[in-house]
Each structure stands twice: as C-alpha cells, then as structure tokens.
Coordinates of C-alpha atoms in Angstrom, one line a residue:
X1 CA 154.0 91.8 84.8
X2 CA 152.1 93.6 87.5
X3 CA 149.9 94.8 85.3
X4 CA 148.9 92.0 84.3
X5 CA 148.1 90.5 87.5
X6 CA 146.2 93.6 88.3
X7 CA 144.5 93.0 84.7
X8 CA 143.2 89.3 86.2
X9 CA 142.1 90.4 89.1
X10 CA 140.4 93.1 87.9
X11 CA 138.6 90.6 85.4
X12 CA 138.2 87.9 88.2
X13 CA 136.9 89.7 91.1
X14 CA 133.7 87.5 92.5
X15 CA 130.9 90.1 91.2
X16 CA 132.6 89.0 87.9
X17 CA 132.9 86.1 88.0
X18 CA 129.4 85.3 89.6
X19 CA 127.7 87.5 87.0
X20 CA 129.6 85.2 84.3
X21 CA 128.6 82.0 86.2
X22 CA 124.8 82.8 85.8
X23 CA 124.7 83.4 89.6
X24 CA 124.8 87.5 89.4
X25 CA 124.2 89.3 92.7
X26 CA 120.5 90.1 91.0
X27 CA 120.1 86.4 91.4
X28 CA 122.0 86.4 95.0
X29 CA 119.2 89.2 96.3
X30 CA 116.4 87.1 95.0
X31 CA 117.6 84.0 96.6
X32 CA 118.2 85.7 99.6
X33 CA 114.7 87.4 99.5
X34 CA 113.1 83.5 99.1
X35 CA 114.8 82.8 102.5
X36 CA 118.1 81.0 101.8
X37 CA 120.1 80.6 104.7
X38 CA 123.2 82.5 105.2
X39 CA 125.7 79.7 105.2
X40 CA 123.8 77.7 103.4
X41 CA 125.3 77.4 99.9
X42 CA 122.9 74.1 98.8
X43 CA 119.9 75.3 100.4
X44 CA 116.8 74.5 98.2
X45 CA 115.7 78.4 97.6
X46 CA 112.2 78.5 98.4
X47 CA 109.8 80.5 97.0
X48 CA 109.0 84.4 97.3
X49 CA 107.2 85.0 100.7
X50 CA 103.9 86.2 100.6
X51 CA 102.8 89.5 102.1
X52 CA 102.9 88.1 105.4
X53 CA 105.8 87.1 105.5
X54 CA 105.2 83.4 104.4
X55 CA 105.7 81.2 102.2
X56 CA 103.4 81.2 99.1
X57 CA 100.7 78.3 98.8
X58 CA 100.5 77.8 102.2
X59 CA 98.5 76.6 104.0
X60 CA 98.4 73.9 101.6
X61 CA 94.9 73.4 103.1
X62 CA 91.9 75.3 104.9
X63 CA 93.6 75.8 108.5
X64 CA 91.4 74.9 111.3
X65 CA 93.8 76.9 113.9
X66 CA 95.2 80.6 112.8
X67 CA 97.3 80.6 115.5
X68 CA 99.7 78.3 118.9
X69 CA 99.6 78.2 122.4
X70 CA 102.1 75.8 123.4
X71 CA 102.2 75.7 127.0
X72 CA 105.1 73.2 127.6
X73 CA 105.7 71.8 131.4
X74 CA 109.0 71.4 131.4
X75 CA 110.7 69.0 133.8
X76 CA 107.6 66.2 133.3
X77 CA 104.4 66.4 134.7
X78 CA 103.3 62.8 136.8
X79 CA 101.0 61.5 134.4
X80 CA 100.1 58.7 137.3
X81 CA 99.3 61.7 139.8
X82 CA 97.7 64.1 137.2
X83 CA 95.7 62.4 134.6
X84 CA 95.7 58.5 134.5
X85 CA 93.9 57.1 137.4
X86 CA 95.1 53.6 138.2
X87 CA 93.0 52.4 141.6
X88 CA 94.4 48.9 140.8
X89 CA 97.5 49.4 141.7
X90 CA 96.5 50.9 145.6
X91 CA 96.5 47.4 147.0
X92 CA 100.3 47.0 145.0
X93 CA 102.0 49.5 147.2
X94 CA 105.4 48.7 147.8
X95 CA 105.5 45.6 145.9
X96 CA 108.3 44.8 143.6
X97 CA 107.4 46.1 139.9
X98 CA 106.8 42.8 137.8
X99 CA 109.5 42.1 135.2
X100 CA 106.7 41.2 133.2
X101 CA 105.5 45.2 133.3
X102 CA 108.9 46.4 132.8
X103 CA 110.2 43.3 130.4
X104 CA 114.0 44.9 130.3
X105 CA 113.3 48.6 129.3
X106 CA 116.3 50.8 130.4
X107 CA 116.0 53.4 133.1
X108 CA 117.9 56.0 133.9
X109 CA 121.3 56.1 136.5
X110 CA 119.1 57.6 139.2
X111 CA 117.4 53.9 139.7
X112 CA 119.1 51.6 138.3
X113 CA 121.2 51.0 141.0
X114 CA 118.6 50.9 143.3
X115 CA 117.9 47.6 145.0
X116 CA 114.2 47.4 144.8
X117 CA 111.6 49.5 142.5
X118 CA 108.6 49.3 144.6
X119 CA 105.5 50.6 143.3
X120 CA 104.4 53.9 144.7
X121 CA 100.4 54.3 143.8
X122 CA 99.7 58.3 143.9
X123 CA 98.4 59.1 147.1
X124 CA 96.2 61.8 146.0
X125 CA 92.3 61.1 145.0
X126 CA 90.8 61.1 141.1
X127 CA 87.3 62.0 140.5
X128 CA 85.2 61.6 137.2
X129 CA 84.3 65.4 135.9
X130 CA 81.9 66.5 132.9
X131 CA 80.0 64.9 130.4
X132 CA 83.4 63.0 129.2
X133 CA 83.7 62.0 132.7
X134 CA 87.5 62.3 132.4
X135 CA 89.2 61.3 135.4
X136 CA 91.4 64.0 136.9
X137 CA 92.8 64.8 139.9
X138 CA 92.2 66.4 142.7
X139 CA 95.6 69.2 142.3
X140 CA 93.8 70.4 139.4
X141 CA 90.6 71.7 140.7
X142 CA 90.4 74.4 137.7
X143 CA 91.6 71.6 134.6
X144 CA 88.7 69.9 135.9
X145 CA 86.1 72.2 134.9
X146 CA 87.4 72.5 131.9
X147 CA 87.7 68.7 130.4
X148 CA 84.6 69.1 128.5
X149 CA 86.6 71.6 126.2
X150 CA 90.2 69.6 125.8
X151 CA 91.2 66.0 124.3
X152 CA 93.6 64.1 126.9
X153 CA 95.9 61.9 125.3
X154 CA 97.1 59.1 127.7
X155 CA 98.8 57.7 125.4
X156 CA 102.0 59.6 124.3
X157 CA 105.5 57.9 124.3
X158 CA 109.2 59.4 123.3
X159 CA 112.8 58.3 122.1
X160 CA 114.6 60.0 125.2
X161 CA 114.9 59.4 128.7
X162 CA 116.7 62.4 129.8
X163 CA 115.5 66.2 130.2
X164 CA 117.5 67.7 127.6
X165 CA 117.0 65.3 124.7
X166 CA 113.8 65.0 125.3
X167 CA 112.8 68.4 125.5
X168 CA 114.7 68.9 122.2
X169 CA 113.5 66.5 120.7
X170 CA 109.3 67.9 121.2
X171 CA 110.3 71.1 120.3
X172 CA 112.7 70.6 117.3
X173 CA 111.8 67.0 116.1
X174 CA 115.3 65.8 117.2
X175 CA 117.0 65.0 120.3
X176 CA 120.3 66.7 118.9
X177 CA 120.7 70.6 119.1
X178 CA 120.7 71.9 115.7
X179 CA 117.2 71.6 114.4
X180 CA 115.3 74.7 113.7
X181 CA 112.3 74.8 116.5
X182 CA 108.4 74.2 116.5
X183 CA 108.0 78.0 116.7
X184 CA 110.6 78.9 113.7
X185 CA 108.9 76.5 111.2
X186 CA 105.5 77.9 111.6
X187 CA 107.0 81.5 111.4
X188 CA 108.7 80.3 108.5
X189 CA 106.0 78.4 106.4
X190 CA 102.6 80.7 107.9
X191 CA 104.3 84.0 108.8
X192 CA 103.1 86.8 110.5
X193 CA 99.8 88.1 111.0
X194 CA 101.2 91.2 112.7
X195 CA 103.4 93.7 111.1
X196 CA 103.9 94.6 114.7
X197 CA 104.9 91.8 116.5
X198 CA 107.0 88.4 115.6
X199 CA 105.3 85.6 114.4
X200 CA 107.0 83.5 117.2
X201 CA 107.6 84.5 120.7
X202 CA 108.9 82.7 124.1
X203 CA 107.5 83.5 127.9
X204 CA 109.5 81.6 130.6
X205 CA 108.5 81.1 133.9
X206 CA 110.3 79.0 136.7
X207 CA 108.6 76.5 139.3
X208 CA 109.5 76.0 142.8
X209 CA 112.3 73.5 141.5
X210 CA 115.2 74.8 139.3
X211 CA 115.9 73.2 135.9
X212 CA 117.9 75.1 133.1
X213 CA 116.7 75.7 129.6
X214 CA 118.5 76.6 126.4
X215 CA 117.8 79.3 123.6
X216 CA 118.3 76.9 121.5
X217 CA 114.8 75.9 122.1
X218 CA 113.5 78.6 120.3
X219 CA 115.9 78.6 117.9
X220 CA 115.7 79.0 114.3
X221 CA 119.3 77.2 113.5
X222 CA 119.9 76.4 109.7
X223 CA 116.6 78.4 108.6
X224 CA 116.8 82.4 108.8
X225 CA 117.5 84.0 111.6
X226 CA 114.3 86.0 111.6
X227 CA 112.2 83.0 112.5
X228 CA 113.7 82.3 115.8
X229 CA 112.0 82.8 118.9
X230 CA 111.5 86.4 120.2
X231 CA 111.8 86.3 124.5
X232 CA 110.2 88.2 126.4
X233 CA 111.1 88.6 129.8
X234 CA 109.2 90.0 132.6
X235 CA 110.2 93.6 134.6
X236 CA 110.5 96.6 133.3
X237 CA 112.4 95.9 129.7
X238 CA 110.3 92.8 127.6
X239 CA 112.7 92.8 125.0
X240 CA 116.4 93.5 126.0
X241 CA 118.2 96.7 124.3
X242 CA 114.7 97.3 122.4
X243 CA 114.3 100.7 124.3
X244 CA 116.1 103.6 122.6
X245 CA 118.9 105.1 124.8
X246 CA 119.1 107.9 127.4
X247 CA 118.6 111.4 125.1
X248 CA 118.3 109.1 122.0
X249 CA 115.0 110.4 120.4
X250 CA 112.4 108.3 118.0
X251 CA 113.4 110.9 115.3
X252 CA 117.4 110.4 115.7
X253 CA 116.9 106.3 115.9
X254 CA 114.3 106.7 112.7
X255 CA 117.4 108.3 111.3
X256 CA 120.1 106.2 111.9
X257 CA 118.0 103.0 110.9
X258 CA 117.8 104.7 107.6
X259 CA 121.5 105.4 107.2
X260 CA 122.1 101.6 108.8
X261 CA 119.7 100.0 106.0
X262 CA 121.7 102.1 103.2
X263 CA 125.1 100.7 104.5
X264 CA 123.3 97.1 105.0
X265 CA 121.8 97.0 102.0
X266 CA 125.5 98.1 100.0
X267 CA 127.2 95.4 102.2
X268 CA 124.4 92.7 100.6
X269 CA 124.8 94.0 97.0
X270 CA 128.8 93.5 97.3
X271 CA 128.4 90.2 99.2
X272 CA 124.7 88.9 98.4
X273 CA 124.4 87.8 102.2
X274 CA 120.6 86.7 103.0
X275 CA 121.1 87.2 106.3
X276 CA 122.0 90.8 105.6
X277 CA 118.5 91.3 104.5
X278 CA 117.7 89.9 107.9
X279 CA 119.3 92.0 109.3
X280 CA 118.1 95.2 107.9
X281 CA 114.2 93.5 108.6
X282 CA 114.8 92.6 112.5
X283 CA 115.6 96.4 112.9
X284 CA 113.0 97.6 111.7
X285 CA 110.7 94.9 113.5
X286 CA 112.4 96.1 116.5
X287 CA 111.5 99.8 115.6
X288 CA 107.9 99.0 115.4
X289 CA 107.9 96.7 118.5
X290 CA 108.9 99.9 120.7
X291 CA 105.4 100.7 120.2
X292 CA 103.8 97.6 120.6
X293 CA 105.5 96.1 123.4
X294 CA 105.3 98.5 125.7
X295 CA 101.1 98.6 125.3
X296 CA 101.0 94.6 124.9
X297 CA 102.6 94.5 128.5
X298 CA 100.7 96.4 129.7
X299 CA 97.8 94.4 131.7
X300 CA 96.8 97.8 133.8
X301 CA 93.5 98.0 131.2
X302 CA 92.8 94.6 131.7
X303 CA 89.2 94.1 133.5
X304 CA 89.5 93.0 137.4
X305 CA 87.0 90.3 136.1
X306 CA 89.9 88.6 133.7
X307 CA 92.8 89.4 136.0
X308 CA 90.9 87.7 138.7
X309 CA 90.2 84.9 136.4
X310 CA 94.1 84.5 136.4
X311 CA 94.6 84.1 140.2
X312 CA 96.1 86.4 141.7
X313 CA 99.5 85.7 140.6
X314 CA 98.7 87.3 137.6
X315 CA 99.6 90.3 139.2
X316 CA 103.4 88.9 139.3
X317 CA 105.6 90.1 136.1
X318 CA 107.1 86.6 134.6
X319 CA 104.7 84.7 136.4
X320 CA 102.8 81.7 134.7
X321 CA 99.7 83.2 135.4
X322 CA 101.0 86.8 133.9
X323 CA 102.4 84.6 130.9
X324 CA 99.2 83.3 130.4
X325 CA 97.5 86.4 130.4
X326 CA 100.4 87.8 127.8
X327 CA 99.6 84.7 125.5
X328 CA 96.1 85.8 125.1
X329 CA 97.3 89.4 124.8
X330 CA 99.4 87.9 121.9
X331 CA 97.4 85.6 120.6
X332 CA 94.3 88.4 120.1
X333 CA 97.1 90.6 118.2
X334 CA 98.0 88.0 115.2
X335 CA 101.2 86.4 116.7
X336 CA 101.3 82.9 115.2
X337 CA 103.1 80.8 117.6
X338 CA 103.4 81.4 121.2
X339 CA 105.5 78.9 123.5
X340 CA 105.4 79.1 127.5
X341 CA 107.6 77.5 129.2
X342 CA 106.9 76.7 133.0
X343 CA 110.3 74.9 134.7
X344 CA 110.1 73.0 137.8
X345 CA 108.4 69.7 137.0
X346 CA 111.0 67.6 137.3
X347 CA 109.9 66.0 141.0
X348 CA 112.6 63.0 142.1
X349 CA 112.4 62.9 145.8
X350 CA 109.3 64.6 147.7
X351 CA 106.6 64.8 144.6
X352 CA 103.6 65.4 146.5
X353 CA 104.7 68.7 148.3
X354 CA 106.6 69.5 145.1
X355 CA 103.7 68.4 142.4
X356 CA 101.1 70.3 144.8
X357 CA 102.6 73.7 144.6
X358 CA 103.5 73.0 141.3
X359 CA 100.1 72.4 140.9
X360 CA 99.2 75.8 142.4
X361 CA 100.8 77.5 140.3
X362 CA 99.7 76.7 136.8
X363 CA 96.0 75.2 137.1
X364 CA 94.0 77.8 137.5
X365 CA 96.0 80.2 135.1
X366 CA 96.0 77.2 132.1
X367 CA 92.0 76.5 132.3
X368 CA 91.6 80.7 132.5
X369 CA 93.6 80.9 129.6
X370 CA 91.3 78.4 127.8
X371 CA 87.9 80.2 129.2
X372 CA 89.0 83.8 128.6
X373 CA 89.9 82.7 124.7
X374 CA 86.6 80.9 124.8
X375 CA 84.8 84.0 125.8
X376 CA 86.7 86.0 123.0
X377 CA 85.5 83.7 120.2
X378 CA 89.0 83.3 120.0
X379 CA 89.4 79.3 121.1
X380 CA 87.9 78.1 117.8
X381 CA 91.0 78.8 115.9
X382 CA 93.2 79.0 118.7
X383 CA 95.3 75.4 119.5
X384 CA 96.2 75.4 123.0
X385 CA 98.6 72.4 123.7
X386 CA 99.5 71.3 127.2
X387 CA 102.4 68.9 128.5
X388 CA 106.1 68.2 128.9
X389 CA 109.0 66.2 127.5
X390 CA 108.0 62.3 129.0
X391 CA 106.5 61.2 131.9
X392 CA 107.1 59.4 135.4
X393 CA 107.5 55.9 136.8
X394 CA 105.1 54.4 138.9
X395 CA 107.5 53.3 141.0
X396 CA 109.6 55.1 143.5
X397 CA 112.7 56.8 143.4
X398 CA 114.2 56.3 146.7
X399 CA 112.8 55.7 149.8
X400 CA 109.0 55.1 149.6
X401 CA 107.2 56.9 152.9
X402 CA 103.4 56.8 154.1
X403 CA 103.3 60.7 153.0
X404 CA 106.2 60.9 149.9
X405 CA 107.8 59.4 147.2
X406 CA 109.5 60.6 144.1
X407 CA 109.4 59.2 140.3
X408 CA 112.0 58.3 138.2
X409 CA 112.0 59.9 134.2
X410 CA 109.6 57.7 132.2
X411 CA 109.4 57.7 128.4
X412 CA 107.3 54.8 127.5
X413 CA 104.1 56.9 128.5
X414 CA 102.9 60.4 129.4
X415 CA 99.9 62.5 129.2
X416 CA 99.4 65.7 126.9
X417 CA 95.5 67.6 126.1
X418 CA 95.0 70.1 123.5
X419 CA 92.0 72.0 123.2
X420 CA 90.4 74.9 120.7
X421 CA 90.9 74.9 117.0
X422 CA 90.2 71.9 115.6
X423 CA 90.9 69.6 118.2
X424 CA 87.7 67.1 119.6
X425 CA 86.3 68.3 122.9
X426 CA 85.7 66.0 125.9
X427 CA 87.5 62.8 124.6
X428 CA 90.2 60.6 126.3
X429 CA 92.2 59.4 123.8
X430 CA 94.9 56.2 124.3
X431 CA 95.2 53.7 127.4
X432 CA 98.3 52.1 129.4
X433 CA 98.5 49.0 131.6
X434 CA 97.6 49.6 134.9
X435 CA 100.6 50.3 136.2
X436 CA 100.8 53.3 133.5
X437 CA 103.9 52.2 132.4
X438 CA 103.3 50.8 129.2
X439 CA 100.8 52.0 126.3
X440 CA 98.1 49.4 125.2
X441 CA 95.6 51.6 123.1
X442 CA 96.4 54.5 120.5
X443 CA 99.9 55.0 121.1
X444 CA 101.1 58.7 119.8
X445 CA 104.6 59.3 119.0
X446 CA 106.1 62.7 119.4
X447 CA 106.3 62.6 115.5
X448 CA 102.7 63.0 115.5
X449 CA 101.8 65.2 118.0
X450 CA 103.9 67.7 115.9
X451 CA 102.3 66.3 112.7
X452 CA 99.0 66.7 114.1
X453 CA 100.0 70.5 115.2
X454 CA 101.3 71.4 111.9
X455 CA 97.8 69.9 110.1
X456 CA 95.6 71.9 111.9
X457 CA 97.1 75.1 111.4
X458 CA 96.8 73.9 107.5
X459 CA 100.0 72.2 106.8
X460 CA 101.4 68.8 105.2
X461 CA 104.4 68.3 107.6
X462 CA 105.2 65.6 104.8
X463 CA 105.4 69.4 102.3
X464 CA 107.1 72.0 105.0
X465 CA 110.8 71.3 104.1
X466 CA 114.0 73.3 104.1
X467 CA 117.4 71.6 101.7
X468 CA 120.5 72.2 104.1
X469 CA 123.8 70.3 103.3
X470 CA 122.1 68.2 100.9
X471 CA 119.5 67.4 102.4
X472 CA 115.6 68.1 102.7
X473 CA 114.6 68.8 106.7
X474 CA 111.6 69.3 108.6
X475 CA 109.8 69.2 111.5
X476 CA 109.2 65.8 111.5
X477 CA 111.9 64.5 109.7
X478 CA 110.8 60.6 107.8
X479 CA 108.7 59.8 110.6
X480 CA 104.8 60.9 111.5
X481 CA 101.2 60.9 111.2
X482 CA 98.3 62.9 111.9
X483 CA 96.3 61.9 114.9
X484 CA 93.2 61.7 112.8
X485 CA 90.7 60.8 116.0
X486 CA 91.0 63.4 117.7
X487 CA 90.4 66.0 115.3
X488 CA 87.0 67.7 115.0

C-alpha cells in the first residue's frame, strides 16, 4: 500500500503533471520571459521583449518623444496665483462666492464648515510675456522666459478632491492603490534604452511644507517587478545597498552573482516563477549600475556655466535644482521615464509666504532644465511635463487678511504645461470663468493628459494593456483621448 502511494505521487508530482497538461515548465520559462506576472495565473502573456527590453511592435507608431520628464508638484500648485490671471475678480474681494459659480459642487471638510467662502483674488501681479503673450506671474520670473517653448493648459480637471487619491490617480490612472504607475507602463511597453541604467527612475525632493508620499507611486504592482520605479536618493549612497560591502571585491560579487543566477535559475526551472527571472535580471542591473551611478551623480564635471544655470541650489544633494540637473544627466544617457517629485505645495493657511519660497525653489531650476536640454538638441524628443494632482479655490480658507490667505483643494480646474517633443510651443490651451473655478473652453481630463503622454512617445493607450484577474488593464483604463491641439 505504501508503495503505491509513493507510485502516485511519483507519477503526479506538478512537473508531471504540467508537462501532461500542455503547460511544461519549457512553456512556464517562455511565459515567464514574455513578462507574465508572478501571481498572475490569467495574465494575458504578452509577447517576447525586444532587445531593449520592450515589448515587440512598439511603438505602434513613429514616436515624437524618446524619452519623460515628469516633473510633478505635489501638494497643488495655485493655478489662480501661478498661471490664470483673473483681474476681474480684484474688485470681488471678500465677497461671498456666488452659488451660481459654485452651483453645489462638494468641497472638502477643511471649508465646508466654514461660515462664509469669501473670494480671495491673488495679491501678486501677472504680466503678458513672449510672442504667445502668456500671462504669468510674477513668482516665476524664470517660467516666464521660457513660455514661448511650453503649451499651458488652463484647463485641466480631476475625479478627487484629496491629496492622495488624486495624486494616485495622475500617476496610475486610478485613485485606488494597486495600479501599476505612469513610469512602470512605459518601461514595460518602450523599455530601456540603457543597458546601464533603468528605464524608470524617481528623484524626490521636499518643499518648505511637509507632505508624505508613497512608493507605491512608482510602483509597478500587478506588472513585473522590474518595471517599478528605481529611487534615487541624494548623499553619499543613490541607490541603497547597491554598493558592495566592506572587503567585498568586484571579482568576489561577480562571483557570487554567478553562483546566485545558477541557484535562481534551478529554483525557476522546478517552480516556473517569472518573477524569478526578475530576479536574477535586477541583480545584474544592479551590478552594472555600480558603475554607472556613481559617475551619473557625479555633477563635479559639469561646466560652472550649466550649474549656474541651475541656481545655486544645485549645489545641494536631493535638491530640486540638483534633481533637475540629474534628470538631464539621465535623460542624455537613454533612461525612458524620469519622475521628480517636489513636496510642499499644498498651501492652506499663509499661501503667499508659502507659494513664494515655494516658488524660489523650483522656477529657475524647471525653465534651466528646459534651456539646458534645448541647448543639447535634446528638447525635441524630450517631453517635459509640469504640474500637480488638482488645483486651488479662489476663495479663502480661513481668515482672509490684507497680506494672506490660504486655498482650499480644488478639482474642477488646474493648470499643467508641457514642452519639447512633440508638444506645440507658445500656446494657451483651455479657459475657466473668471473666478477660475469652473472650465468653459477645452476641458482636459486626467485620462488624457496620460493619453496624450503615452501618444507622443508612440503609443495607442487604447493598445498598451496587461490581462490580470480577468481582466485587460492600462493606463487609462475605458476612458481618454489624445489632446490633438496641442500637438505639433
């Protein structure tokens, strides 16, 4: 009797029984190699990736941008104080917003119980610049220089009215966690252009205000792990545990990442785990990166003529201005997508000493990022895209002062500009009401901002999909369309 048993299990061991069920562990490894999620057991396997690292007929169309630089302002820029000039309202200060403006929208727990929402116009001055004659304000002395090379677009709107759905919602196309990011899907459709580097890495720097943000952002979630977001942090170590340890020399590590593949690579053949393959790939990305790193982060051979295009916070490891710097440094080397993320925007009580340093901090370092790839011949197939997760009210939170004010979260309107590949130079695209509360030309959903992203880099968002849980996903789920007008 015991025999027996042993006899069955023998025959019905799961390398047996998968090899008898037409799914052997040849055809495990090759579904794992087409980037099947580990976990995943109805993903849609896509096809082989390319050399690359992509995904084969993509771009499904000539690309007009190669490569990403999202620089997202997280905590919501004042679209009223920054970008769209409304000298109507001046003579409406501290007057009761009409009902007829806000016709019932919901706003958030900060104001609603407030008693009066009187209008607070922004106190600072707008002027006309370039041939577009964009209006822009005075805290962005440097942006204004530069409006004859970006599209504004007044007219964006969004689903949420709180930080971390909306934020989740730009960057993953949802406002639940759980969606692979912005970042992940272009690794995972385009990827790499450097052997070197990732296709996708993350720069944080924080504002004068504190705000907390998730790796999830940069997360690749149901798609493999080898698309997520790579950080890198400023200081002495980019990339935590990257560096090889005390007495640990490149010879031994070389070594014992070729007796780790062997064991990694028996584990997959016994289990047919695609994220083992991962795995095994990652370490060796992280082999070659202790090379490149070290000399991408490295801004000492950088002329005094670009650092001091910067600002002088560019001196400043994990500063915006540094960041900047480092997403040029990236761009220049083939990394597809590069996110920035600058925290402190989120302005409630006391915006105009808040938005001012703010404002300080990140204008002259966004419009030299945009001049120094210009200057390169890189900004033609570069997209730089500017903005945060919604915008502000136009009328106060709290108590409105001759000198301060603050502004409530604001999702029915909020300002974004892109510039470089693709992307129409000097226009204004979109219009609200004149209390810029309310869109009443061009509206543009989140949906297509990302839509319009994904086309220029040469892909039908409609096309880029992953099958998890039954289930085709992507970046923009059922919804979106490219913003045709302001495309070159």
């Amino acid at each position: 009797m015991i025999v027996d048993l042993l006899q069955i299990t023998q025959e019905m061991n799961r390398r047996l029984f998968l090899s008898r069920s037409g799914l052997g562990l040849g055809s495990m490894a090759l579904a794992s190699l087409m980037g099947t999620a580990a976990g995943a057991s109805d993903a849609k396997p896509a096809a082989a990736p390319g050399p690359s690292g992509g995904l084969p007929g993509l771009p499904h169309f000539p690309a007009k941008a190669k490569r990403v630089i999202y620089l997202f302002q997280s905590g919501a820029p004042s679209q009223i104080d920054l970008f769209d000039h409304k000298p109507a309202i001046r003579e409406r200060r501290g007057i009761e917003l009409p009902e007829s403006i806000r016709m019932g929208q919901r706003i958030t727990t900060m104001t609603s119980g407030q008693k009066s929402l009187p209008i607070a116009p922004s106190i600072f001055n707008f002027a006309q610049h370039g041939e577009s004659g964009a209006w822009i304000s005075e805290l962005l002395p440097h942006t204004s220089k530069i409006v004859d090379d970006v599209c504004i677009v007044r007219s964006m709107q969004t689903e949420a009215i709180n930080h971390d759905p909306a934020v989740t919602f730009v960057q993953t196309g949802s406002q639940l966690a759980g969606r692979p990011s912005m970042g992940a899907w272009v690794a995972y459709g385009l990827g790499s252009l450097n052997q070197d580097l990732p296709a996708f890495v993350v720069l944080l720097s924080r504002g004068r205000t504190d705000q907390p943000l998730y790796d999830r952002l940069w997360g690749s979630e149901f798609l493999p792990t080898r698309y997520q977001g790579v950080k890198l942090r400023g200081g002495k170590e980019p990339v935590l545990y990257l560096a090889n340890p005390s007495g640990f020399s490149p010879q031994l590590r070389r070594r014992q990442l070729d007796d780790l593949g062997e064991l990694n690579n028996l584990h997959h053949q016994e289990t047919g785990d695609p994220e083992t393959l991962t795995r095994i790939a990652q370490y060796e990305l992280a082999y070659r990166m202790q090379s490149s790193v070290p000399e991408l982060t490295d801004l000492s051979n950088e002329p005094k003529s670009v650092t001091d295009l910067y600002g002088p916070d560019v001196q400043r490891p994990g500063s915006y201005a540094a960041n900047c710097l480092l997403a040029r440094r990236l761009a220049e080397r083939g990394v597809r997508f590069i996110q920035l993320y600058h925290m402190g925007w989120d302005q409630h009580t006391d915006l105009p000493n808040q938005i001012r340093a703010q404002c300080r901090d990140t204008d002259q370092a966004s419009a030299a990022l945009l001049l120094d790839l210009k200057q390169r011949g890189l900004l033609d197939d570069t997209l730089i895209v500017w903005g945060g997760e919604f915008g502000r009210t136009i009328y106060s939170q709290g108590a409105l002062t001759a000198t301060t004010y603050g502004r409530d979260h604001h999702p029915r309107c909020f300002t974004v500009w892109l510039a470089g590949g693709g992307i129409k130079p000097g226009l204004v695209h979109g219009e609200t009401d004149d209390f810029s509360y309310n869109i009443v030309k061009d509206p543009v959903e989140v949906y297509d901002l990302n839509a319009t992203i994904l086309h220029l880099l040469g892909i039908d968002h409609t096309r880029l999909t992953y099958k998890f849980q039954g289930r085709d996903f992507r970046l923009t789920d059922v919804h979106g369309k490219v913003v045709r007008p302001i495309l070159a």
